[in-house]
Short mmCIF file of C-alpha atoms in Angstrom, two decimals:
data_model
loop_
_atom_site.label_atom_id
_atom_site.label_comp_id
_atom_site.label_asym_id
_atom_site.label_seq_id
_atom_site.Cartn_x
_atom_site.Cartn_y
_atom_site.Cartn_z
CA MET A 1 0.00 0.00 0.00
CA ILE A 2 1.18 3.51 -0.84
CA SER A 3 -0.81 6.39 0.58
CA ALA A 4 -0.25 10.03 -0.35
CA GLY A 5 -1.18 13.35 1.22
CA CYS A 6 -1.24 16.48 -0.87
CA ASP A 7 -1.70 19.75 1.04
CA VAL A 8 -2.07 22.80 -1.19
CA GLY A 9 -1.90 25.90 0.97
CA SER A 10 -2.04 29.54 -0.02
CA LEU A 11 1.73 29.90 -0.14
CA THR A 12 3.22 26.40 -0.34
CA ALA A 13 2.19 22.97 -1.60
CA LYS A 14 3.24 19.90 0.36
CA GLY A 15 3.34 16.27 -0.74
CA LEU A 16 4.04 13.21 1.42
CA LEU A 17 4.12 9.44 0.78
CA LEU A 18 3.57 6.66 3.32
CA ASN A 19 3.63 2.87 3.28
CA GLU A 20 2.85 0.38 6.07
CA SER A 21 6.11 1.09 7.88
CA GLY A 22 6.17 4.88 7.76
CA ILE A 23 7.05 7.99 5.76
CA LEU A 24 8.76 7.35 2.41
CA ALA A 25 9.33 10.88 1.14
CA SER A 26 8.08 14.44 1.40
CA GLU A 27 8.43 17.68 -0.58
CA VAL A 28 7.49 21.34 -0.15
CA ILE A 29 7.29 23.81 -3.05
CA PRO A 30 6.06 27.42 -3.29
CA VAL A 31 2.65 27.87 -4.92
CA SER A 32 2.81 30.09 -7.96
CA GLY A 33 -0.24 30.25 -10.13
CA ARG A 34 -2.91 27.58 -10.11
CA PRO A 35 -3.43 25.18 -7.19
CA THR A 36 -3.99 22.28 -9.62
CA ARG A 37 -0.57 22.77 -11.15
CA ALA A 38 1.17 23.16 -7.80
CA ALA A 39 -0.46 19.93 -6.60
CA LEU A 40 0.72 18.01 -9.64
CA GLU A 41 4.22 19.48 -9.42
CA VAL A 42 4.73 18.62 -5.76
CA MET A 43 3.35 15.10 -6.21
CA ASN A 44 5.61 14.44 -9.21
CA LEU A 45 8.55 15.66 -7.17
CA VAL A 46 7.83 13.51 -4.13
CA LEU A 47 7.09 10.43 -6.28
CA LYS A 48 10.38 10.93 -8.08
CA SER A 49 12.36 11.13 -4.84
CA ALA A 50 10.69 7.89 -3.67
CA GLY A 51 11.34 6.26 -7.05
CA LEU A 52 7.61 5.75 -7.64
CA SER A 53 5.02 6.91 -10.12
CA MET A 54 1.42 8.10 -9.73
CA LYS A 55 -0.03 4.68 -10.60
CA ASP A 56 1.74 3.18 -7.56
CA VAL A 57 -0.37 5.34 -5.22
CA THR A 58 -3.19 3.34 -3.65
CA HIS A 59 -4.99 6.34 -2.17
CA LEU A 60 -4.29 10.06 -2.44
CA VAL A 61 -5.93 12.51 -0.04
CA GLY A 62 -6.11 16.18 -0.96
CA THR A 63 -6.28 18.87 1.70
CA GLY A 64 -5.52 22.53 2.32
CA TYR A 65 -6.96 25.74 0.95
CA GLY A 66 -6.66 24.50 -2.66
CA ARG A 67 -7.96 20.97 -1.95
CA LYS A 68 -11.01 21.24 -4.19
CA ARG A 69 -8.77 21.90 -7.17
CA ILE A 70 -6.71 18.70 -6.79
CA ASP A 71 -8.55 16.75 -9.47
CA PHE A 72 -6.45 13.58 -9.19
CA ALA A 73 -7.18 13.05 -5.46
CA HIS A 74 -9.16 9.95 -4.42
CA SER A 75 -10.68 11.82 -1.52
CA ILE A 76 -10.70 15.28 0.03
CA GLU A 77 -10.37 15.99 3.74
CA SER A 78 -10.58 19.27 5.63
CA GLU A 79 -7.36 20.83 6.85
CA ILE A 80 -8.62 20.57 10.41
CA THR A 81 -9.07 16.77 10.21
CA CYS A 82 -5.66 16.34 8.57
CA HIS A 83 -3.80 18.60 10.98
CA GLY A 84 -5.45 16.89 13.93
CA MET A 85 -4.47 13.44 12.68
CA GLY A 86 -0.96 14.43 11.60
CA ALA A 87 -0.06 15.94 14.95
CA TRP A 88 -1.64 13.21 17.07
CA TRP A 89 0.14 10.49 15.09
CA GLY A 90 3.52 11.94 16.06
CA ASP A 91 2.63 11.67 19.75
CA HIS A 92 -0.57 10.06 21.00
CA SER A 93 -0.54 12.17 24.19
CA ILE A 94 -1.34 15.28 22.14
CA ARG A 95 -4.83 16.72 22.74
CA THR A 96 -4.44 20.31 21.52
CA ILE A 97 -2.81 21.50 18.30
CA ILE A 98 -2.01 25.15 17.60
CA ASP A 99 -1.35 25.58 13.90
CA ILE A 100 -0.19 28.82 12.29
CA GLY A 101 0.12 28.94 8.53
CA GLY A 102 0.87 31.72 6.08
CA GLN A 103 -2.68 33.02 5.98
CA ASP A 104 -4.53 31.47 8.88
CA ALA A 105 -4.28 30.26 12.44
CA LYS A 106 -6.19 27.44 14.05
CA ALA A 107 -6.49 25.62 17.33
CA ILE A 108 -7.71 22.03 17.27
CA ARG A 109 -8.67 19.65 20.09
CA VAL A 110 -8.44 15.92 19.42
CA ASN A 111 -9.49 12.89 21.46
CA HIS A 112 -7.38 9.81 22.34
CA GLU A 113 -7.79 8.49 18.78
CA GLY A 114 -6.76 11.66 16.99
CA GLU A 115 -10.33 12.62 16.05
CA VAL A 116 -11.23 16.30 16.10
CA THR A 117 -13.59 17.30 18.92
CA ARG A 118 -13.42 21.13 18.76
CA TYR A 119 -11.64 23.72 16.69
CA VAL A 120 -11.40 27.45 16.10
CA TYR A 121 -10.12 29.18 13.03
CA ASN A 122 -8.94 32.69 12.11
CA ASP A 123 -8.48 33.68 8.52
CA LYS A 124 -10.32 36.99 8.74
CA CYS A 125 -7.52 39.04 10.24
CA ALA A 126 -3.89 38.83 9.11
CA SER A 127 -2.65 39.43 12.63
CA GLY A 128 -1.90 36.11 14.27
CA THR A 129 -1.07 34.46 10.93
CA GLY A 130 2.28 33.94 9.23
CA ARG A 131 1.64 37.07 7.19
CA PHE A 132 2.22 39.12 10.34
CA LEU A 133 5.80 37.88 10.65
CA GLU A 134 6.45 38.18 6.90
CA ILE A 135 5.47 41.85 6.90
CA MET A 136 7.50 42.55 10.04
CA ALA A 137 10.56 40.77 8.61
CA GLU A 138 10.28 42.97 5.50
CA ALA A 139 9.92 46.13 7.62
CA LEU A 140 12.97 45.15 9.67
CA GLU A 141 14.91 43.99 6.60
CA VAL A 142 15.64 40.66 8.27
CA PRO A 143 15.11 37.39 6.36
CA LEU A 144 12.07 35.52 7.68
CA ASP A 145 14.19 32.44 8.40
CA GLY A 146 16.63 34.57 10.38
CA MET A 147 14.06 36.03 12.80
CA ALA A 148 14.46 33.35 15.48
CA SER A 149 18.25 33.54 15.55
CA GLU A 150 18.11 37.37 15.68
CA GLU A 151 15.89 37.10 18.75
CA GLU A 152 18.64 35.25 20.59
CA LYS A 153 20.69 38.47 20.67
CA SER A 154 17.93 40.29 22.55
CA THR A 155 18.86 41.78 25.92
CA ARG A 156 15.75 43.73 26.84
CA ASP A 157 11.98 43.15 26.68
CA VAL A 158 10.00 45.31 24.27
CA HIS A 159 6.21 45.25 24.29
CA ILE A 160 4.42 45.60 20.96
CA SER A 161 1.07 47.21 21.74
CA SER A 162 -0.63 47.05 18.32
CA GLN A 163 -2.46 43.93 17.32
CA CYS A 164 -3.33 44.99 13.77
CA VAL A 165 -0.57 44.17 11.25
CA ILE A 166 -0.82 47.63 9.69
CA PHE A 167 -0.51 49.44 13.02
CA ALA A 168 2.18 47.06 14.30
CA GLU A 169 4.24 47.77 11.17
CA SER A 170 4.17 51.50 11.97
CA GLU A 171 4.99 50.75 15.60
CA VAL A 172 7.99 48.66 14.55
CA ILE A 173 9.27 51.40 12.25
CA SER A 174 8.98 53.98 15.06
CA LEU A 175 10.84 51.65 17.43
CA VAL A 176 13.65 51.26 14.89
CA ASN A 177 13.78 55.05 14.46
CA GLU A 178 13.96 55.48 18.23
CA GLY A 179 17.05 53.26 18.19
CA VAL A 180 15.56 50.18 19.85
CA PRO A 181 17.77 47.19 18.89
CA VAL A 182 16.22 44.96 16.20
CA PRO A 183 16.63 41.70 18.21
CA ASP A 184 14.58 43.22 21.06
CA ILE A 185 11.83 44.25 18.62
CA ILE A 186 11.82 40.77 17.09
CA LYS A 187 11.47 39.15 20.49
CA GLY A 188 8.55 41.48 21.20
CA LEU A 189 6.93 40.54 17.90
CA HIS A 190 7.30 36.81 18.58
CA GLY A 191 5.77 37.36 22.02
CA ALA A 192 2.83 39.29 20.54
CA MET A 193 2.25 36.61 17.95
CA ALA A 194 2.38 33.87 20.60
CA ALA A 195 -0.03 35.71 22.91
CA ARG A 196 -2.51 35.98 20.07
CA ALA A 197 -2.24 32.25 19.29
CA ALA A 198 -2.57 31.33 22.97
CA ALA A 199 -5.75 33.43 23.23
CA LEU A 200 -7.19 31.65 20.19
CA ALA A 201 -6.44 28.26 21.75
CA ARG A 202 -7.91 29.27 25.12
CA SER A 203 -11.19 30.10 23.39
CA ILE A 204 -11.81 26.35 22.83
CA GLY A 205 -10.25 25.29 26.14
CA ILE A 206 -6.76 23.85 26.27
CA GLU A 207 -6.14 20.23 27.15
CA GLU A 208 -2.56 19.05 27.54
CA ARG A 209 -0.44 18.02 25.92
CA ILE A 210 -0.10 20.70 23.31
CA THR A 211 1.85 20.84 20.08
CA PHE A 212 2.57 23.61 17.61
CA SER A 213 2.40 23.04 13.84
CA GLY A 214 2.25 24.95 10.56
CA GLY A 215 4.96 26.98 8.83
CA VAL A 216 5.32 29.44 11.73
CA ALA A 217 6.12 26.56 14.13
CA ARG A 218 9.55 26.40 12.51
CA ASN A 219 10.24 29.74 14.18
CA GLY A 220 11.81 28.94 17.56
CA GLY A 221 11.03 32.44 18.83
CA VAL A 222 7.28 32.02 18.48
CA LEU A 223 7.55 28.53 20.02
CA ARG A 224 9.38 30.03 23.01
CA GLY A 225 6.75 32.76 23.31
CA LEU A 226 3.95 30.23 23.14
CA GLU A 227 5.49 28.12 25.91
CA GLU A 228 5.78 31.28 28.02
CA SER A 229 2.20 32.36 27.29
CA LEU A 230 0.75 28.93 28.00
CA GLY A 231 3.03 28.24 30.96
CA THR A 232 3.83 24.71 29.79
CA SER A 233 6.30 23.01 27.51
CA LEU A 234 5.01 21.95 24.11
CA VAL A 235 5.44 18.57 22.47
CA ARG A 236 7.97 18.47 19.67
CA THR A 237 6.96 15.55 17.51
CA GLY A 238 10.21 15.67 15.59
CA SER A 239 8.46 15.87 12.22
CA ASP A 240 8.50 18.99 10.05
CA PRO A 241 5.56 21.08 11.34
CA GLN A 242 4.93 22.40 7.85
CA LEU A 243 4.23 18.87 6.59
CA ASN A 244 1.66 18.12 9.27
CA GLY A 245 -1.36 18.56 7.00
CA ALA A 246 0.07 16.37 4.22
CA LEU A 247 1.08 13.76 6.78
CA GLY A 248 -2.42 13.73 8.27
CA GLY A 249 -3.87 13.39 4.77
CA ALA A 250 -1.64 10.42 3.97
CA LEU A 251 -2.49 8.77 7.32
CA ILE A 252 -6.21 9.14 6.64
CA GLY A 253 -5.59 7.72 3.15
CA ALA A 254 -3.86 4.71 4.72
CA ARG A 255 -6.78 4.19 7.12
CA LYS A 256 -9.11 4.19 4.14
CA CYS A 257 -7.02 1.27 2.85
CA GLY A 258 -7.38 -0.40 6.24
CA VAL A 259 -3.80 0.33 7.31
CA HIS A 260 -2.86 1.91 10.64
CA VAL A 261 0.68 3.19 10.22
CA LYS A 262 2.70 2.99 13.43
CA PRO A 263 4.43 6.22 14.47
CA PRO A 264 8.24 6.12 14.33
CA GLY A 265 8.75 7.31 17.93
CA ILE A 266 6.84 4.49 19.59
CA MET A 267 9.29 1.77 20.50
CA GLU A 268 7.06 -0.53 22.54
CA GLU A 269 3.32 -0.56 23.12
CA GLU A 270 3.58 0.12 26.87
CA HIS A 271 5.66 3.25 26.27
CA GLY A 272 2.77 4.79 24.38
CA THR A 273 4.24 8.29 24.39
CA VAL A 274 7.97 7.79 23.97
CA GLN A 275 8.95 10.04 21.17
CA ALA A 276 11.83 11.57 19.35
CA GLY A 277 12.52 15.26 19.90
CA HIS A 278 14.75 17.85 21.47
CA MET B 1 -11.56 86.87 23.91
CA ILE B 2 -8.97 84.92 21.94
CA SER B 3 -9.18 81.18 22.51
CA ALA B 4 -7.20 78.42 20.88
CA GLY B 5 -7.43 74.66 20.42
CA CYS B 6 -4.48 72.40 19.72
CA ASP B 7 -5.12 68.80 18.56
CA ILE B 8 -2.01 66.65 18.42
CA GLY B 9 -2.87 63.48 16.56
CA SER B 10 -0.63 60.60 15.62
CA LEU B 11 -0.48 61.63 11.96
CA THR B 12 -1.43 65.32 11.84
CA SER B 13 -1.42 68.20 14.30
CA LYS B 14 -4.09 70.87 14.11
CA GLY B 15 -4.28 74.37 15.57
CA VAL B 16 -7.30 76.72 15.63
CA ILE B 17 -7.49 80.29 16.89
CA MET B 18 -10.94 81.73 17.58
CA GLU B 19 -12.01 85.21 18.52
CA ASN B 20 -15.35 85.32 20.36
CA GLY B 21 -16.45 82.05 18.79
CA ARG B 22 -15.38 82.85 15.21
CA ILE B 23 -12.42 81.24 13.50
CA LYS B 24 -9.47 83.64 13.03
CA ALA B 25 -6.92 81.18 11.69
CA THR B 26 -6.25 77.45 11.35
CA ALA B 27 -3.20 75.30 10.64
CA VAL B 28 -2.62 71.62 9.88
CA ILE B 29 0.82 69.99 9.79
CA ALA B 30 2.14 66.44 9.70
CA SER B 31 2.98 65.38 13.25
CA THR B 32 6.64 64.94 14.12
CA ASN B 33 7.60 62.12 16.48
CA ASN B 34 7.72 64.66 19.29
CA PRO B 35 4.34 66.06 20.47
CA GLU B 36 5.97 69.15 22.06
CA SER B 37 7.55 70.28 18.80
CA SER B 38 4.43 69.40 16.75
CA ALA B 39 2.36 71.59 19.07
CA GLU B 40 4.81 74.52 18.96
CA LYS B 41 5.04 74.32 15.17
CA VAL B 42 1.34 74.17 14.43
CA MET B 43 0.37 76.90 16.89
CA ASN B 44 3.14 79.22 15.69
CA LEU B 45 1.82 78.72 12.17
CA ALA B 46 -1.78 79.46 13.21
CA VAL B 47 -0.71 82.54 15.22
CA GLU B 48 1.29 83.83 12.28
CA LYS B 49 -1.69 83.36 9.92
CA ALA B 50 -3.88 85.28 12.37
CA GLY B 51 -1.31 88.08 12.52
CA MET B 52 -0.92 87.59 16.25
CA ALA B 53 1.62 86.51 18.82
CA MET B 54 1.35 83.52 21.18
CA ASP B 55 0.86 85.98 24.05
CA ASP B 56 -2.37 87.22 22.47
CA ILE B 57 -4.06 83.88 23.17
CA ASP B 58 -6.09 84.10 26.35
CA VAL B 59 -6.76 80.40 26.82
CA CYS B 60 -5.64 77.31 24.93
CA VAL B 61 -6.99 73.79 25.39
CA GLY B 62 -5.08 70.73 24.16
CA THR B 63 -6.49 67.48 22.87
CA GLY B 64 -5.47 64.43 20.83
CA TYR B 65 -3.21 61.57 21.80
CA GLY B 66 -0.29 63.95 22.48
CA ARG B 67 -2.34 66.37 24.62
CA ASP B 68 -0.48 65.79 27.88
CA ARG B 69 2.79 66.90 26.35
CA ILE B 70 1.70 70.25 24.87
CA PRO B 71 3.75 72.85 26.80
CA PHE B 72 1.57 75.98 26.45
CA VAL B 73 -1.99 74.83 27.22
CA GLN B 74 -3.97 75.80 30.33
CA ASP B 75 -6.10 72.71 30.15
CA THR B 76 -6.68 69.49 28.23
CA ALA B 77 -9.85 67.66 27.19
CA SER B 78 -10.53 64.22 25.77
CA GLU B 79 -10.72 63.76 22.02
CA ILE B 80 -14.30 62.53 22.32
CA VAL B 81 -15.48 65.68 24.11
CA CYS B 82 -13.59 67.96 21.71
CA HIS B 83 -14.77 66.15 18.58
CA GLY B 84 -18.36 66.16 19.84
CA THR B 85 -18.21 69.88 20.67
CA GLY B 86 -16.49 70.75 17.41
CA ALA B 87 -18.90 68.70 15.30
CA ARG B 88 -21.95 70.32 16.94
CA TRP B 89 -20.48 73.74 16.07
CA LEU B 90 -19.67 72.67 12.50
CA VAL B 91 -23.07 71.04 11.92
CA PRO B 92 -25.61 72.56 14.34
CA GLY B 93 -28.26 70.00 15.23
CA ALA B 94 -25.91 67.02 14.83
CA MET B 95 -26.91 64.27 17.27
CA THR B 96 -24.59 61.55 15.93
CA VAL B 97 -21.00 62.26 14.92
CA ILE B 98 -18.95 59.87 12.79
CA ASP B 99 -15.33 60.95 12.93
CA ILE B 100 -12.84 58.97 10.87
CA GLY B 101 -9.23 59.97 11.19
CA GLY B 102 -6.04 58.47 9.90
CA GLN B 103 -5.81 55.85 12.62
CA ASP B 104 -9.19 55.55 14.24
CA CYS B 105 -12.94 55.77 13.86
CA LYS B 106 -15.23 57.27 16.50
CA VAL B 107 -18.99 57.34 16.68
CA ILE B 108 -20.25 59.88 19.23
CA ARG B 109 -23.86 60.40 20.27
CA LEU B 110 -24.67 63.84 21.63
CA ASP B 111 -27.64 64.98 23.72
CA ALA B 112 -29.68 68.08 22.92
CA GLY B 113 -27.27 70.25 24.90
CA GLY B 114 -24.24 68.95 23.00
CA GLN B 115 -22.94 66.76 25.84
CA VAL B 116 -21.53 63.32 24.97
CA GLU B 117 -24.18 60.67 25.67
CA LYS B 118 -22.23 57.62 24.50
CA PHE B 119 -19.44 56.75 22.11
CA ILE B 120 -17.74 53.82 20.39
CA THR B 121 -14.25 53.87 18.94
CA ASN B 122 -12.15 51.54 16.84
CA ASP B 123 -8.44 52.14 17.04
CA LYS B 124 -7.38 48.49 17.18
CA CYS B 125 -7.91 47.53 13.54
CA ALA B 126 -6.77 49.61 10.56
CA SER B 127 -9.78 48.53 8.55
CA GLY B 128 -12.48 51.19 8.87
CA THR B 129 -9.93 53.95 9.52
CA GLY B 130 -8.28 56.39 7.13
CA ARG B 131 -5.30 54.11 7.09
CA PHE B 132 -7.26 51.54 5.05
CA LEU B 133 -7.88 54.12 2.30
CA GLU B 134 -4.26 55.35 2.43
CA VAL B 135 -2.91 51.83 1.91
CA MET B 136 -5.30 51.15 -0.99
CA ALA B 137 -4.67 54.53 -2.67
CA ARG B 138 -0.95 53.77 -2.58
CA VAL B 139 -1.44 50.34 -4.18
CA LEU B 140 -3.71 51.85 -6.85
CA GLY B 141 -1.23 54.66 -7.44
CA VAL B 142 -3.81 57.41 -6.98
CA SER B 143 -4.26 60.25 -4.49
CA LEU B 144 -6.79 60.01 -1.65
CA ASP B 145 -8.83 62.73 -3.38
CA GLU B 146 -8.93 60.77 -6.63
CA LEU B 147 -9.92 57.57 -4.82
CA GLY B 148 -12.98 59.42 -3.48
CA THR B 149 -14.17 60.25 -7.00
CA PHE B 150 -14.15 56.64 -8.25
CA SER B 151 -17.54 55.62 -6.81
CA ALA B 152 -19.39 58.18 -8.95
CA GLY B 153 -17.64 56.95 -12.08
CA THR B 154 -18.71 53.31 -12.09
CA MET B 155 -21.82 51.18 -11.87
CA SER B 156 -19.94 47.99 -11.10
CA PRO B 157 -17.79 48.29 -7.98
CA ILE B 158 -15.83 45.16 -7.08
CA THR B 159 -16.92 43.36 -3.91
CA PHE B 160 -14.14 42.71 -1.41
CA ALA B 161 -14.53 39.58 0.68
CA SER B 162 -12.09 40.50 3.44
CA THR B 163 -12.27 43.50 5.74
CA CYS B 164 -8.66 43.04 6.89
CA THR B 165 -6.43 45.72 5.31
CA VAL B 166 -3.68 43.17 4.61
CA TRP B 167 -5.94 40.70 2.83
CA ALA B 168 -7.84 43.44 0.95
CA GLN B 169 -4.52 44.85 -0.25
CA ALA B 170 -3.62 41.45 -1.71
CA ASP B 171 -7.06 41.34 -3.37
CA VAL B 172 -6.51 44.80 -4.90
CA ILE B 173 -3.20 43.67 -6.40
CA ARG B 174 -4.90 40.56 -7.80
CA HIS B 175 -7.69 42.64 -9.37
CA LEU B 176 -5.14 45.04 -10.87
CA ASN B 177 -3.23 42.11 -12.37
CA ASP B 178 -6.48 40.70 -13.73
CA GLY B 179 -6.96 43.96 -15.59
CA HIS B 180 -10.03 45.31 -13.77
CA PRO B 181 -10.63 49.05 -14.27
CA LEU B 182 -9.16 51.29 -11.57
CA GLU B 183 -12.59 52.88 -10.99
CA ASP B 184 -14.24 49.53 -10.22
CA ILE B 185 -11.51 48.57 -7.75
CA GLY B 186 -11.44 52.02 -6.13
CA ALA B 187 -15.22 52.17 -5.84
CA GLY B 188 -15.15 48.71 -4.26
CA ILE B 189 -12.60 49.94 -1.72
CA ASN B 190 -14.80 52.91 -0.82
CA SER B 191 -17.76 50.55 -0.36
CA ALA B 192 -15.72 48.14 1.77
CA MET B 193 -14.71 51.08 3.95
CA ALA B 194 -18.32 52.28 4.26
CA ASN B 195 -19.45 48.75 5.13
CA ARG B 196 -16.97 48.46 7.95
CA VAL B 197 -17.87 51.90 9.34
CA SER B 198 -21.61 51.21 9.10
CA MET B 199 -21.19 48.23 11.44
CA LEU B 200 -19.68 50.48 14.08
CA VAL B 201 -22.31 53.20 13.50
CA SER B 202 -25.24 50.77 13.64
CA GLY B 203 -23.90 49.41 16.92
CA SER B 204 -24.30 52.87 18.47
CA LYS B 205 -28.00 53.22 17.46
CA PRO B 206 -27.55 56.50 15.57
CA LYS B 207 -30.09 59.33 15.88
CA PRO B 208 -30.51 62.01 13.19
CA GLU B 209 -29.04 64.37 12.33
CA ILE B 210 -25.90 62.41 11.48
CA CYS B 211 -22.75 64.31 10.62
CA MET B 212 -19.33 63.18 9.56
CA THR B 213 -15.99 64.79 10.40
CA GLY B 214 -12.34 63.84 10.03
CA GLY B 215 -10.27 63.47 6.88
CA VAL B 216 -12.28 60.53 5.48
CA SER B 217 -15.43 62.70 5.25
CA LYS B 218 -13.78 64.29 2.21
CA ASN B 219 -14.20 60.98 0.33
CA ARG B 220 -17.56 61.29 -1.47
CA GLY B 221 -17.64 57.59 -2.35
CA VAL B 222 -17.43 56.53 1.28
CA VAL B 223 -19.98 59.14 2.42
CA GLN B 224 -22.56 58.30 -0.26
CA THR B 225 -22.27 54.53 0.29
CA LEU B 226 -22.56 55.04 4.03
CA GLU B 227 -25.72 57.15 3.50
CA LYS B 228 -27.26 54.25 1.56
CA LEU B 229 -26.25 51.68 4.18
CA LEU B 230 -27.57 53.76 7.07
CA GLY B 231 -30.63 54.93 5.13
CA SER B 232 -30.02 58.43 6.35
CA ARG B 233 -28.49 61.64 5.09
CA ILE B 234 -25.02 62.50 6.35
CA HIS B 235 -24.31 66.18 6.89
CA LEU B 236 -20.81 67.43 6.15
CA PRO B 237 -19.14 70.46 7.72
CA ARG B 238 -19.11 73.57 5.54
CA ARG B 239 -17.79 76.14 8.00
CA ALA B 240 -14.28 74.68 8.17
CA ASP B 241 -12.05 71.77 7.17
CA PRO B 242 -13.65 68.62 8.70
CA GLN B 243 -10.22 67.55 9.95
CA LEU B 244 -10.31 70.51 12.37
CA ALA B 245 -13.31 69.34 14.41
CA GLY B 246 -11.20 68.33 17.43
CA ALA B 247 -9.16 71.53 17.49
CA ILE B 248 -12.30 73.65 17.03
CA GLY B 249 -13.96 71.80 19.90
CA ALA B 250 -10.90 72.46 22.07
CA ALA B 251 -10.95 76.17 21.21
CA LEU B 252 -14.69 76.35 22.01
CA LEU B 253 -14.10 74.65 25.38
CA ALA B 254 -11.25 77.08 26.04
CA GLN B 255 -13.60 79.98 25.40
CA LYS B 256 -16.35 78.50 27.55
CA ASN B 257 -14.14 77.71 30.51
CA GLY B 258 -12.17 80.94 30.37
CA ARG B 259 -8.66 81.64 31.53
CA GLY B 260 -7.25 78.82 33.59
CA GLY B 261 -10.73 77.43 34.17
CA ALA B 262 -10.83 73.73 34.86
CA ASN B 263 -12.84 71.60 32.48
#
């Protein structure tokens, strides 16, 4: 059995392949132009790196913002279902998932079998989504990937009072003009972003343990801020948080074929939650 | 008596000099990052236009976000009180004031005597403030004045799904790339703005007469769409620049309270 997950987001498309014993390959590409084309491109890429072709795929699940445009998918699942499953698979003790993507933020509660019980979603306001950090990185002339390491040079706490991206951008520019060091501003921005995500999660009630997924979860500064805001340490499942949706899709695809893929971190049944991570 | 009002906002600073309740001179400048120097600059300009000296001013009241740092005022008053007072003077009979500035939107309900009955503000979200229009005008490559004329020029304004300034900006770029006429996009922006403001206004249960002050009241497209949404006429100030409502209100309070009088 080969199961595939194809997650076409607003900014990136992700493809992942699974067989009975685990993940075979995964790829991430930027979305330019039509979702259908991005889906095909990322799937061709991931199949190539696994040495397979499309006809080898038993079941392909499409998910993400562009899911309805993936015409070669066998089934379509909501992002929420896929993210819930993907995160829970990495560690069965996970009950709450905070996911921040390029254009949305969500908090998902799952039960002991990885099924979604509650969720909340923000895509109405850019604040609290990855777009917030992108715009701030541009304003500060720091590469987005370099934000977290810049934060490490911070020596002083700076509070960012604006929630709106537009107003926060002006606030950041004034802070720079006042001579506030960039690492301090970045730490403040990560804290603001984390506080916003924590508030979203609290609105559906938080049950431990918690994990953080989506593209923004790769930013260690926001992760730190989130742990501070929530007052607890988060589960690091060891898998790429950006691939969570595609992974969940592929896992659901496998289930549809009657296959329950065992997570890599679980060594023995009685150590149900032993997992790889930092 | 010579009274003065000084309104130090985050984007612009305004000064008004009044003699016995009539405007002698006004000034508007872009705010500097220092409220003290913004205040000095704008009042010096107003005094010069009036052919006076600072010493000729009997009482000056300060308002706006920088009001506590204006060096020469005898008193300060909240923006809400000043905008309410100024709007009632600009549009006598106004019971509901919609003031949209560069960074906020206020809806103020006044009683028959011109006292503030209740108010709602939005200064948390750029959508529904002048900032929304500024961002969109920049993307469209037109002036704010030109943007205001677009609604009259088209019958088919584009509908914007998102109220968020960031998302709407991305939509505008997409529509431009798709080759939609500038007028249709601009008119859609004005309507989106009016929609957002109407939600705030409706929440305050507006009573006629409704008037609109602040820089955004100069945008005909926004005003006319808002009139349709509220099902009510919106009166615009004719006696002075609508951006001056706060400073006028401050000058009127200065005159009413007299020299050194507490508010």
